[in-house]
């Protein structure tokens, strides 16, 4: 299923190849309308990088909870919901206040340009008075929109907000890279995007092509080529060196966007329109598992079902090693960038054996208040 008006060449190709051996039909619609899009229950529903979209554009927590209550009605008993999205943070709550320091000019520039927009326009949960962002430079509190990029900033805010800034900075960087406006365009997809020097540490080579953009000075272009190697019809460079080169170019790009340069403003605004309102870290793992269980129990389907992972192997994270290496080199205390994956099963409450296995799994992951909430919901329903 794709969103209305969206056409993915890779998905179209995959459907064509699958139809050679089976049958596949592409539907268009919104995830929150899945109850009306599916005519009968199915065995598996996979949601890759989808739930944060539902939160951001489909009604925030209300939209998420509605979807959680709908899923048991469109899955067969013992069917699966495959969850894959951005890992939140290892904290009791995304509202837990922490302190971070920033000295990188490009990151301070991003804070200055993005955070006021996100807090004003984005769909996010940081509205309580304890969620205020407090930034200090030279021991004085300064508005985020007035941060001086030449002075180290100490910022106090909810840990979830730091997670948002960190994730959005990466998506902004990747978006600007793809446009080629900086004078180069790295290959972010395909086999060459994973040319690892050391996978364990996240160190890789970056394959890139030069573009016709005049934003890269001739001397800068010559310096980049001097530390690169030719590869087929493009160039390859050490990822750490490329990150350093990119940081300088991104800083110049954001400064010119802030000053009103037309092409930079268009690129910045196109990213803001696409990503600037989105919230990536809306639930911790504890909250995610309990929300799915409790809201699925309250689905009122006429059948008593609950969505929970059954085995401990059904809940895991996968670190994004390249991004974590980049963040470690740029930030004093970066948050882990990873993908959260959960395999939920649609369990009948009458199946006490499978239910006990699922509850045993959650006991190793969830807090005691969460477990108490789950037991209460199950007993009320069962």
C-alpha positions as YAML, in Angstrom:
chain: A
units: angstrom
residues:
- id: 1
  name: UNK
  ca: [0.00, 0.00, 0.00]
- id: 2
  name: UNK
  ca: [1.28, 3.49, -0.92]
- id: 3
  name: UNK
  ca: [0.09, 6.96, 0.05]
- id: 4
  name: UNK
  ca: [-2.23, 8.64, -2.47]
- id: 5
  name: UNK
  ca: [-0.33, 10.30, -5.31]
- id: 6
  name: UNK
  ca: [2.95, 8.52, -4.48]
- id: 7
  name: UNK
  ca: [4.62, 6.36, -7.10]
- id: 8
  name: UNK
  ca: [7.71, 4.33, -6.19]
- id: 9
  name: UNK
  ca: [9.74, 2.95, -9.08]
- id: 10
  name: UNK
  ca: [11.38, 0.30, -6.86]
- id: 11
  name: UNK
  ca: [7.98, -0.83, -5.53]
- id: 12
  name: UNK
  ca: [6.52, -0.98, -9.05]
- id: 13
  name: UNK
  ca: [9.48, -3.10, -10.15]
- id: 14
  name: UNK
  ca: [9.13, -5.42, -7.12]
- id: 15
  name: UNK
  ca: [5.41, -5.94, -7.82]
- id: 16
  name: UNK
  ca: [6.13, -6.76, -11.47]
- id: 17
  name: UNK
  ca: [8.73, -9.34, -10.46]
- id: 18
  name: UNK
  ca: [6.44, -10.88, -7.82]
- id: 19
  name: UNK
  ca: [3.54, -11.12, -10.26]
- id: 20
  name: UNK
  ca: [5.68, -13.45, -12.35]
- id: 21
  name: UNK
  ca: [5.23, -16.12, -9.67]
- id: 22
  name: UNK
  ca: [2.18, -14.93, -7.72]
- id: 23
  name: UNK
  ca: [-0.38, -12.18, -7.42]
- id: 24
  name: UNK
  ca: [0.14, -8.71, -5.97]
- id: 25
  name: UNK
  ca: [-2.16, -5.68, -6.04]
- id: 26
  name: UNK
  ca: [-1.05, -2.15, -5.10]
- id: 27
  name: UNK
  ca: [-3.55, -0.12, -3.07]
- id: 28
  name: UNK
  ca: [-3.33, 3.61, -2.40]
- id: 29
  name: UNK
  ca: [-4.52, 5.07, 0.87]
- id: 30
  name: UNK
  ca: [-3.60, 6.28, 4.35]
- id: 31
  name: UNK
  ca: [-2.44, 3.85, 7.03]
- id: 32
  name: UNK
  ca: [-5.05, 5.13, 9.49]
- id: 33
  name: UNK
  ca: [-7.76, 4.07, 7.00]
- id: 34
  name: UNK
  ca: [-6.51, 0.48, 6.75]
- id: 35
  name: UNK
  ca: [-9.74, -0.84, 8.25]
- id: 36
  name: UNK
  ca: [-11.62, 0.41, 5.18]
- id: 37
  name: UNK
  ca: [-8.92, -0.43, 2.63]
- id: 38
  name: UNK
  ca: [-8.67, -4.15, 3.45]
- id: 39
  name: UNK
  ca: [-11.83, -6.07, 2.55]
- id: 40
  name: UNK
  ca: [-10.94, -9.07, 4.70]
- id: 41
  name: UNK
  ca: [-8.37, -9.95, 7.41]
- id: 42
  name: UNK
  ca: [-4.81, -10.74, 6.34]
- id: 43
  name: UNK
  ca: [-1.96, -12.80, 7.83]
- id: 44
  name: UNK
  ca: [0.82, -10.18, 7.89]
- id: 45
  name: UNK
  ca: [0.99, -6.39, 7.90]
- id: 46
  name: UNK
  ca: [4.43, -4.79, 7.63]
- id: 47
  name: UNK
  ca: [4.96, -1.13, 8.53]
- id: 48
  name: UNK
  ca: [8.45, 0.13, 7.69]
- id: 49
  name: UNK
  ca: [9.15, 3.73, 8.79]
- id: 50
  name: UNK
  ca: [5.40, 4.32, 8.87]
- id: 51
  name: UNK
  ca: [4.31, 4.90, 12.46]
- id: 52
  name: UNK
  ca: [6.14, 8.20, 12.82]
- id: 53
  name: UNK
  ca: [4.27, 9.37, 9.70]
- id: 54
  name: UNK
  ca: [0.95, 8.44, 11.32]
- id: 55
  name: UNK
  ca: [1.94, 10.39, 14.42]
- id: 56
  name: UNK
  ca: [3.12, 13.43, 12.45]
- id: 57
  name: UNK
  ca: [0.28, 13.68, 9.92]
- id: 58
  name: UNK
  ca: [-2.49, 11.38, 11.11]
- id: 59
  name: UNK
  ca: [-3.63, 12.83, 14.43]
- id: 60
  name: UNK
  ca: [-0.62, 12.51, 16.76]
- id: 61
  name: UNK
  ca: [-1.24, 10.09, 19.65]
- id: 62
  name: UNK
  ca: [-4.94, 9.85, 18.82]
- id: 63
  name: UNK
  ca: [-4.09, 8.68, 15.30]
- id: 64
  name: UNK
  ca: [-1.55, 6.17, 16.60]
- id: 65
  name: UNK
  ca: [-3.96, 4.74, 19.15]
- id: 66
  name: UNK
  ca: [-6.75, 4.47, 16.58]
- id: 67
  name: UNK
  ca: [-4.44, 2.51, 14.30]
- id: 68
  name: UNK
  ca: [-3.43, 0.24, 17.19]
- id: 69
  name: UNK
  ca: [-7.10, -0.50, 17.86]
- id: 70
  name: UNK
  ca: [-7.77, -1.14, 14.16]
- id: 71
  name: UNK
  ca: [-4.92, -3.59, 13.51]
- id: 72
  name: UNK
  ca: [-6.45, -6.58, 15.39]
- id: 73
  name: UNK
  ca: [-9.59, -6.22, 13.28]
- id: 74
  name: UNK
  ca: [-7.71, -6.56, 9.98]
- id: 75
  name: UNK
  ca: [-5.38, -9.39, 11.07]
- id: 76
  name: UNK
  ca: [-6.30, -13.04, 11.40]
- id: 77
  name: UNK
  ca: [-5.86, -14.55, 14.87]
- id: 78
  name: UNK
  ca: [-2.16, -15.34, 15.25]
- id: 79
  name: UNK
  ca: [-1.42, -12.98, 12.35]
- id: 80
  name: UNK
  ca: [1.61, -10.68, 12.56]
- id: 81
  name: UNK
  ca: [2.20, -6.93, 12.59]
- id: 82
  name: UNK
  ca: [5.83, -6.16, 11.68]
- id: 83
  name: UNK
  ca: [6.96, -2.85, 13.19]
- id: 84
  name: UNK
  ca: [10.09, -1.05, 12.01]
- id: 85
  name: UNK
  ca: [10.81, 2.57, 12.81]
- id: 86
  name: UNK
  ca: [13.31, 4.92, 14.42]
- id: 87
  name: UNK
  ca: [14.53, 3.90, 17.87]
- id: 88
  name: UNK
  ca: [13.50, 6.42, 20.53]
- id: 89
  name: UNK
  ca: [15.84, 6.69, 23.54]
- id: 90
  name: UNK
  ca: [16.75, 4.44, 26.46]
- id: 91
  name: UNK
  ca: [14.97, 6.58, 29.03]
- id: 92
  name: UNK
  ca: [11.91, 6.24, 31.29]
- id: 93
  name: UNK
  ca: [10.31, 9.11, 29.37]
- id: 94
  name: UNK
  ca: [11.07, 11.26, 26.35]
- id: 95
  name: UNK
  ca: [10.31, 14.25, 28.61]
- id: 96
  name: UNK
  ca: [13.25, 13.50, 30.93]
- id: 97
  name: UNK
  ca: [15.37, 16.66, 31.02]
- id: 98
  name: UNK
  ca: [19.05, 16.37, 30.11]
- id: 99
  name: UNK
  ca: [21.88, 18.76, 29.27]
- id: 100
  name: UNK
  ca: [23.99, 18.68, 26.10]
- id: 101
  name: UNK
  ca: [26.71, 20.96, 24.77]
- id: 102
  name: UNK
  ca: [27.29, 22.00, 21.15]
- id: 103
  name: UNK
  ca: [30.46, 23.52, 19.73]
- id: 104
  name: UNK
  ca: [30.13, 22.60, 16.04]
- id: 105
  name: UNK
  ca: [29.16, 25.66, 14.02]
- id: 106
  name: UNK
  ca: [26.99, 23.67, 11.59]
- id: 107
  name: UNK
  ca: [25.01, 22.08, 14.44]
- id: 108
  name: UNK
  ca: [24.50, 25.43, 16.19]
- id: 109
  name: UNK
  ca: [23.33, 26.86, 12.86]
- id: 110
  name: UNK
  ca: [20.88, 23.98, 12.50]
- id: 111
  name: UNK
  ca: [19.55, 24.50, 16.04]
- id: 112
  name: UNK
  ca: [19.04, 28.20, 15.28]
- id: 113
  name: UNK
  ca: [17.18, 27.60, 12.02]
- id: 114
  name: UNK
  ca: [15.26, 24.39, 12.70]
- id: 115
  name: UNK
  ca: [14.23, 24.15, 16.36]
- id: 116
  name: UNK
  ca: [12.03, 27.29, 16.51]
- id: 117
  name: UNK
  ca: [10.24, 26.08, 13.36]
- id: 118
  name: UNK
  ca: [9.78, 22.55, 14.74]
- id: 119
  name: UNK
  ca: [8.44, 23.72, 18.10]
- id: 120
  name: UNK
  ca: [6.09, 26.17, 16.37]
- id: 121
  name: UNK
  ca: [4.91, 24.12, 13.36]
- id: 122
  name: UNK
  ca: [5.67, 20.47, 14.11]
- id: 123
  name: UNK
  ca: [3.47, 17.76, 15.58]
- id: 124
  name: UNK
  ca: [5.24, 16.97, 18.85]
- id: 125
  name: UNK
  ca: [4.48, 16.29, 22.53]
- id: 126
  name: UNK
  ca: [6.72, 18.99, 24.05]
- id: 127
  name: UNK
  ca: [4.10, 21.49, 25.23]
- id: 128
  name: UNK
  ca: [4.41, 21.26, 29.02]
- id: 129
  name: UNK
  ca: [6.17, 24.01, 30.96]
- id: 130
  name: UNK
  ca: [8.85, 21.49, 31.99]
- id: 131
  name: UNK
  ca: [9.63, 20.95, 28.29]
- id: 132
  name: UNK
  ca: [11.05, 24.44, 27.81]
- id: 133
  name: UNK
  ca: [14.34, 24.61, 25.90]
- id: 134
  name: UNK
  ca: [16.94, 26.60, 27.84]
- id: 135
  name: UNK
  ca: [20.11, 27.55, 25.91]
- id: 136
  name: UNK
  ca: [23.09, 29.25, 27.51]
- id: 137
  name: UNK
  ca: [26.11, 30.87, 25.88]
- id: 138
  name: UNK
  ca: [28.77, 32.59, 28.00]
- id: 139
  name: UNK
  ca: [26.65, 31.64, 31.05]
- id: 140
  name: UNK
  ca: [23.69, 33.73, 29.81]
- id: 141
  name: UNK
  ca: [20.31, 32.38, 28.67]
- id: 142
  name: UNK
  ca: [19.73, 33.17, 24.99]
- id: 143
  name: UNK
  ca: [16.77, 32.41, 22.70]
- id: 144
  name: UNK
  ca: [17.47, 29.41, 20.45]
- id: 145
  name: UNK
  ca: [16.70, 31.57, 17.39]
- id: 146
  name: UNK
  ca: [19.57, 33.88, 18.42]
- id: 147
  name: UNK
  ca: [22.31, 31.32, 19.08]
- id: 148
  name: UNK
  ca: [25.79, 32.53, 18.13]
- id: 149
  name: UNK
  ca: [27.43, 29.82, 16.00]
- id: 150
  name: UNK
  ca: [30.88, 30.98, 17.16]
- id: 151
  name: UNK
  ca: [30.21, 30.27, 20.86]
- id: 152
  name: UNK
  ca: [29.75, 26.88, 22.52]
- id: 153
  name: UNK
  ca: [26.17, 26.42, 23.72]
- id: 154
  name: UNK
  ca: [24.96, 24.43, 26.74]
- id: 155
  name: UNK
  ca: [21.35, 23.43, 26.17]
- id: 156
  name: UNK
  ca: [18.87, 21.88, 28.60]
- id: 157
  name: UNK
  ca: [15.75, 20.25, 27.14]
- id: 158
  name: UNK
  ca: [13.76, 16.98, 27.08]
- id: 159
  name: UNK
  ca: [15.87, 14.07, 25.85]
- id: 160
  name: UNK
  ca: [13.25, 13.37, 23.18]
- id: 161
  name: UNK
  ca: [13.75, 16.84, 21.70]
- id: 162
  name: UNK
  ca: [17.51, 16.28, 21.44]
- id: 163
  name: UNK
  ca: [16.64, 13.05, 19.66]
- id: 164
  name: UNK
  ca: [14.49, 14.98, 17.19]
- id: 165
  name: UNK
  ca: [17.19, 17.57, 16.47]
- id: 166
  name: UNK
  ca: [19.79, 14.85, 15.95]
- id: 167
  name: UNK
  ca: [17.58, 12.83, 13.58]
- id: 168
  name: UNK
  ca: [16.41, 15.88, 11.63]
- id: 169
  name: UNK
  ca: [19.96, 17.14, 11.18]
- id: 170
  name: UNK
  ca: [20.84, 13.83, 9.51]
- id: 171
  name: UNK
  ca: [17.75, 13.84, 7.26]
- id: 172
  name: UNK
  ca: [18.46, 17.47, 6.29]
- id: 173
  name: UNK
  ca: [22.06, 16.63, 5.44]
- id: 174
  name: UNK
  ca: [20.99, 13.67, 3.30]
- id: 175
  name: UNK
  ca: [18.33, 15.75, 1.53]
- id: 176
  name: UNK
  ca: [20.81, 18.52, 0.69]
- id: 177
  name: UNK
  ca: [23.31, 15.91, -0.48]
- id: 178
  name: UNK
  ca: [20.77, 14.40, -2.87]
- id: 179
  name: UNK
  ca: [20.02, 17.76, -4.51]
- id: 180
  name: UNK
  ca: [23.66, 18.20, -5.56]
- id: 181
  name: UNK
  ca: [23.56, 21.87, -4.56]
- id: 182
  name: UNK
  ca: [26.80, 21.55, -2.57]
- id: 183
  name: UNK
  ca: [28.76, 20.59, -5.69]
- id: 184
  name: UNK
  ca: [28.76, 16.84, -5.03]
- id: 185
  name: UNK
  ca: [26.15, 14.09, -4.81]
- id: 186
  name: UNK
  ca: [26.98, 10.96, -2.75]
- id: 187
  name: UNK
  ca: [25.47, 7.60, -3.67]
- id: 188
  name: UNK
  ca: [23.09, 6.92, -0.77]
- id: 189
  name: UNK
  ca: [21.32, 3.90, -2.27]
- id: 190
  name: UNK
  ca: [22.45, 0.66, -3.87]
- id: 191
  name: UNK
  ca: [25.43, -1.62, -3.22]
- id: 192
  name: UNK
  ca: [28.04, 1.16, -3.31]
- id: 193
  name: UNK
  ca: [26.32, 2.97, -0.40]
- id: 194
  name: UNK
  ca: [27.59, 0.16, 1.86]
- id: 195
  name: UNK
  ca: [31.28, 0.09, 0.92]
- id: 196
  name: UNK
  ca: [32.61, -0.58, 4.42]
- id: 197
  name: UNK
  ca: [36.17, -0.11, 5.59]
- id: 198
  name: UNK
  ca: [35.18, -1.36, 9.06]
- id: 199
  name: UNK
  ca: [31.50, -2.19, 9.53]
- id: 200
  name: UNK
  ca: [31.86, -2.66, 13.29]
- id: 201
  name: UNK
  ca: [32.97, 0.95, 13.80]
- id: 202
  name: UNK
  ca: [30.76, 2.41, 11.07]
- id: 203
  name: UNK
  ca: [33.73, 3.48, 8.94]
- id: 204
  name: UNK
  ca: [33.03, 3.36, 5.21]
- id: 205
  name: UNK
  ca: [33.99, 4.82, 1.86]
- id: 206
  name: UNK
  ca: [31.65, 7.32, 0.21]
- id: 207
  name: UNK
  ca: [31.08, 7.15, -3.52]
- id: 208
  name: UNK
  ca: [30.09, 10.47, -5.08]
- id: 209
  name: UNK
  ca: [29.74, 12.38, -8.32]
- id: 210
  name: UNK
  ca: [30.55, 16.04, -8.89]
- id: 211
  name: UNK
  ca: [27.68, 18.30, -9.96]
- id: 212
  name: UNK
  ca: [27.45, 21.52, -11.94]
- id: 213
  name: UNK
  ca: [26.59, 23.58, -8.86]
- id: 214
  name: UNK
  ca: [28.77, 26.68, -8.57]
- id: 215
  name: UNK
  ca: [28.55, 26.63, -4.76]
- id: 216
  name: UNK
  ca: [31.77, 24.64, -4.49]
- id: 217
  name: UNK
  ca: [34.74, 26.96, -5.07]
- id: 218
  name: UNK
  ca: [37.33, 25.79, -7.59]
- id: 219
  name: UNK
  ca: [39.99, 25.44, -4.91]
- id: 220
  name: UNK
  ca: [37.63, 23.46, -2.68]
- id: 221
  name: UNK
  ca: [36.78, 21.14, -5.56]
- id: 222
  name: UNK
  ca: [40.48, 20.58, -6.27]
- id: 223
  name: UNK
  ca: [41.13, 19.77, -2.60]
- id: 224
  name: UNK
  ca: [38.30, 17.21, -2.52]
- id: 225
  name: UNK
  ca: [39.55, 15.51, -5.68]
- id: 226
  name: UNK
  ca: [43.08, 15.43, -4.25]
- id: 227
  name: UNK
  ca: [41.91, 13.16, -1.38]
- id: 228
  name: UNK
  ca: [39.63, 11.04, -3.60]
- id: 229
  name: UNK
  ca: [40.20, 8.18, -6.00]
- id: 230
  name: UNK
  ca: [38.55, 7.66, -9.40]
- id: 231
  name: UNK
  ca: [36.07, 4.77, -9.46]
- id: 232
  name: UNK
  ca: [34.31, 3.86, -12.69]
- id: 233
  name: UNK
  ca: [32.51, 7.09, -13.73]
- id: 234
  name: UNK
  ca: [32.62, 8.72, -10.27]
- id: 235
  name: UNK
  ca: [34.92, 9.18, -7.26]
- id: 236
  name: UNK
  ca: [35.38, 7.49, -3.90]
- id: 237
  name: UNK
  ca: [36.60, 9.06, -0.66]
- id: 238
  name: UNK
  ca: [37.13, 8.05, 2.98]
- id: 239
  name: UNK
  ca: [33.86, 8.63, 4.86]
- id: 240
  name: UNK
  ca: [35.46, 10.62, 7.71]
- id: 241
  name: UNK
  ca: [37.12, 12.99, 5.24]
- id: 242
  name: UNK
  ca: [33.88, 13.34, 3.30]
- id: 243
  name: UNK
  ca: [31.97, 14.19, 6.51]
- id: 244
  name: UNK
  ca: [34.48, 16.95, 7.28]
- id: 245
  name: UNK
  ca: [34.19, 18.34, 3.75]
- id: 246
  name: UNK
  ca: [30.42, 18.16, 3.91]
- id: 247
  name: UNK
  ca: [30.26, 19.95, 7.27]
- id: 248
  name: UNK
  ca: [32.03, 22.98, 5.82]
- id: 249
  name: UNK
  ca: [29.78, 23.01, 2.74]
- id: 250
  name: UNK
  ca: [26.59, 22.55, 4.82]
- id: 251
  name: UNK
  ca: [27.54, 25.42, 7.12]
- id: 252
  name: UNK
  ca: [27.94, 27.72, 4.11]
- id: 253
  name: UNK
  ca: [24.67, 26.42, 2.63]
- id: 254
  name: UNK
  ca: [22.63, 27.05, 5.81]
- id: 255
  name: UNK
  ca: [24.16, 30.50, 6.29]
- id: 256
  name: UNK
  ca: [23.18, 31.49, 2.77]
- id: 257
  name: UNK
  ca: [19.70, 30.00, 3.19]
- id: 258
  name: UNK
  ca: [19.28, 32.10, 6.35]
- id: 259
  name: UNK
  ca: [20.43, 35.17, 4.41]
- id: 260
  name: UNK
  ca: [17.94, 34.54, 1.60]
- id: 261
  name: UNK
  ca: [19.95, 33.07, -1.28]
- id: 262
  name: UNK
  ca: [17.25, 31.81, -3.65]
- id: 263
  name: UNK
  ca: [18.55, 28.33, -4.49]
- id: 264
  name: UNK
  ca: [19.53, 27.61, -0.88]
- id: 265
  name: UNK
  ca: [16.15, 28.84, 0.41]
- id: 266
  name: UNK
  ca: [14.32, 26.60, -2.08]
- id: 267
  name: UNK
  ca: [16.32, 23.56, -0.99]
- id: 268
  name: UNK
  ca: [15.90, 24.34, 2.73]
- id: 269
  name: UNK
  ca: [12.17, 25.00, 2.35]
- id: 270
  name: UNK
  ca: [11.66, 21.79, 0.35]
- id: 271
  name: UNK
  ca: [13.23, 19.83, 3.20]
- id: 272
  name: UNK
  ca: [11.16, 21.68, 5.81]
- id: 273
  name: UNK
  ca: [8.01, 20.88, 3.86]
- id: 274
  name: UNK
  ca: [8.94, 17.22, 3.57]
- id: 275
  name: UNK
  ca: [10.46, 16.54, 6.99]
- id: 276
  name: UNK
  ca: [10.31, 19.63, 9.18]
- id: 277
  name: UNK
  ca: [7.05, 18.82, 10.99]
- id: 278
  name: UNK
  ca: [7.75, 15.14, 11.60]
- id: 279
  name: UNK
  ca: [8.39, 13.60, 15.00]
- id: 280
  name: UNK
  ca: [10.53, 10.48, 14.99]
- id: 281
  name: UNK
  ca: [10.78, 9.53, 18.67]
- id: 282
  name: UNK
  ca: [7.24, 9.52, 20.00]
- id: 283
  name: UNK
  ca: [7.37, 6.43, 22.26]
- id: 284
  name: UNK
  ca: [10.05, 4.68, 24.28]
- id: 285
  name: UNK
  ca: [10.19, 0.88, 23.88]
- id: 286
  name: UNK
  ca: [8.33, 0.42, 27.17]
- id: 287
  name: UNK
  ca: [5.58, 2.81, 26.07]
- id: 288
  name: UNK
  ca: [5.42, 1.32, 22.57]
- id: 289
  name: UNK
  ca: [4.82, -2.26, 23.72]
- id: 290
  name: UNK
  ca: [2.28, -1.30, 26.37]
- id: 291
  name: UNK
  ca: [0.38, 1.01, 24.01]
- id: 292
  name: UNK
  ca: [0.03, -1.70, 21.36]
- id: 293
  name: UNK
  ca: [-1.16, -4.24, 23.91]
- id: 294
  name: UNK
  ca: [-3.66, -2.05, 25.75]
- id: 295
  name: UNK
  ca: [-5.17, -0.41, 22.67]
- id: 296
  name: UNK
  ca: [-5.43, -3.66, 20.75]
- id: 297
  name: UNK
  ca: [-7.28, -5.22, 23.68]
- id: 298
  name: UNK
  ca: [-9.77, -2.34, 23.46]
- id: 299
  name: UNK
  ca: [-10.43, -2.91, 19.75]
- id: 300
  name: UNK
  ca: [-14.05, -4.11, 20.39]
- id: 301
  name: UNK
  ca: [-13.89, -6.60, 17.52]
- id: 302
  name: UNK
  ca: [-16.19, -9.20, 19.06]
- id: 303
  name: UNK
  ca: [-13.04, -11.30, 19.39]
- id: 304
  name: UNK
  ca: [-10.73, -10.89, 22.37]
- id: 305
  name: UNK
  ca: [-7.27, -10.34, 20.86]
- id: 306
  name: UNK
  ca: [-4.07, -8.61, 21.93]
- id: 307
  name: UNK
  ca: [-0.99, -7.55, 19.93]
- id: 308
  name: UNK
  ca: [2.21, -8.50, 21.74]
- id: 309
  name: UNK
  ca: [5.64, -9.91, 20.93]
- id: 310
  name: UNK
  ca: [5.80, -13.56, 21.99]
- id: 311
  name: UNK
  ca: [9.54, -14.28, 22.02]
- id: 312
  name: UNK
  ca: [12.43, -12.19, 23.35]
- id: 313
  name: UNK
  ca: [13.89, -12.34, 19.82]
- id: 314
  name: UNK
  ca: [10.81, -10.48, 18.56]
- id: 315
  name: UNK
  ca: [12.04, -7.17, 20.04]
- id: 316
  name: UNK
  ca: [15.42, -5.81, 18.99]
- id: 317
  name: UNK
  ca: [17.29, -2.77, 17.70]
- id: 318
  name: UNK
  ca: [19.82, -2.39, 14.90]
- id: 319
  name: UNK
  ca: [22.39, 0.38, 15.28]
- id: 320
  name: UNK
  ca: [22.98, 2.62, 12.29]
- id: 321
  name: UNK
  ca: [26.73, 2.43, 12.55]
- id: 322
  name: UNK
  ca: [27.73, 5.01, 9.95]
- id: 323
  name: UNK
  ca: [25.44, 7.66, 11.42]
- id: 324
  name: UNK
  ca: [26.60, 6.84, 14.96]
- id: 325
  name: UNK
  ca: [30.23, 7.27, 13.89]
- id: 326
  name: UNK
  ca: [29.38, 10.64, 12.34]
- id: 327
  name: UNK
  ca: [27.47, 11.76, 15.45]
- id: 328
  name: UNK
  ca: [30.27, 10.69, 17.80]
- id: 329
  name: UNK
  ca: [32.72, 12.86, 15.86]
- id: 330
  name: UNK
  ca: [30.41, 15.90, 15.96]
- id: 331
  name: UNK
  ca: [28.66, 15.83, 19.35]
- id: 332
  name: UNK
  ca: [29.93, 15.61, 22.93]
- id: 333
  name: UNK
  ca: [27.26, 13.09, 24.02]
- id: 334
  name: UNK
  ca: [25.26, 11.84, 21.03]
- id: 335
  name: UNK
  ca: [22.19, 9.65, 21.36]
- id: 336
  name: UNK
  ca: [22.29, 6.26, 19.68]
- id: 337
  name: UNK
  ca: [20.82, 6.23, 16.18]
- id: 338
  name: UNK
  ca: [19.13, 2.90, 15.47]
- id: 339
  name: UNK
  ca: [16.11, 1.13, 14.06]
- id: 340
  name: UNK
  ca: [13.58, -0.39, 16.47]
- id: 341
  name: UNK
  ca: [12.01, -3.63, 15.28]
- id: 342
  name: UNK
  ca: [9.15, -5.54, 16.87]
- id: 343
  name: UNK
  ca: [7.22, -8.57, 15.66]
- id: 344
  name: UNK
  ca: [3.72, -8.35, 17.16]
- id: 345
  name: UNK
  ca: [1.39, -11.36, 17.09]
- id: 346
  name: UNK
  ca: [-2.40, -11.12, 17.23]
- id: 347
  name: UNK
  ca: [-2.97, -13.44, 20.20]
- id: 348
  name: UNK
  ca: [-6.44, -14.66, 21.30]
- id: 349
  name: UNK
  ca: [-6.85, -14.02, 25.03]
- id: 350
  name: UNK
  ca: [-8.27, -17.53, 25.33]
- id: 351
  name: UNK
  ca: [-4.83, -18.94, 24.43]
- id: 352
  name: UNK
  ca: [-3.39, -18.68, 27.94]
- id: 353
  name: UNK
  ca: [-0.18, -20.53, 27.05]
- id: 354
  name: UNK
  ca: [0.88, -18.12, 24.29]
- id: 355
  name: UNK
  ca: [-0.33, -15.18, 26.36]
- id: 356
  name: UNK
  ca: [1.85, -16.23, 29.30]
- id: 357
  name: UNK
  ca: [4.87, -16.54, 26.98]
- id: 358
  name: UNK
  ca: [4.22, -13.01, 25.68]
- id: 359
  name: UNK
  ca: [3.84, -11.59, 29.18]
- id: 360
  name: UNK
  ca: [7.06, -13.35, 30.19]
- id: 361
  name: UNK
  ca: [8.83, -11.61, 27.29]
- id: 362
  name: UNK
  ca: [7.47, -8.22, 28.31]
- id: 363
  name: UNK
  ca: [8.61, -8.77, 31.89]
- id: 364
  name: UNK
  ca: [12.22, -8.65, 30.66]
- id: 365
  name: UNK
  ca: [11.65, -5.37, 28.78]
- id: 366
  name: UNK
  ca: [8.90, -3.32, 30.41]
- id: 367
  name: UNK
  ca: [8.65, -1.49, 33.71]
- id: 368
  name: UNK
  ca: [6.50, -2.71, 36.60]
- id: 369
  name: UNK
  ca: [3.86, 0.04, 36.13]
- id: 370
  name: UNK
  ca: [3.55, -0.99, 32.48]
- id: 371
  name: UNK
  ca: [3.16, -4.67, 33.40]
- id: 372
  name: UNK
  ca: [0.50, -3.76, 35.96]
- id: 373
  name: UNK
  ca: [-1.36, -1.78, 33.28]
- id: 374
  name: UNK
  ca: [-1.24, -4.76, 30.91]
- id: 375
  name: UNK
  ca: [-2.44, -7.26, 33.51]
- id: 376
  name: UNK
  ca: [-5.33, -4.96, 34.43]
- id: 377
  name: UNK
  ca: [-6.39, -4.55, 30.79]
- id: 378
  name: UNK
  ca: [-6.18, -8.30, 30.11]
- id: 379
  name: UNK
  ca: [-8.17, -9.23, 33.22]
- id: 380
  name: UNK
  ca: [-10.87, -6.66, 32.48]
- id: 381
  name: UNK
  ca: [-11.22, -7.97, 28.93]
- id: 382
  name: UNK
  ca: [-10.78, -11.64, 29.72]
...
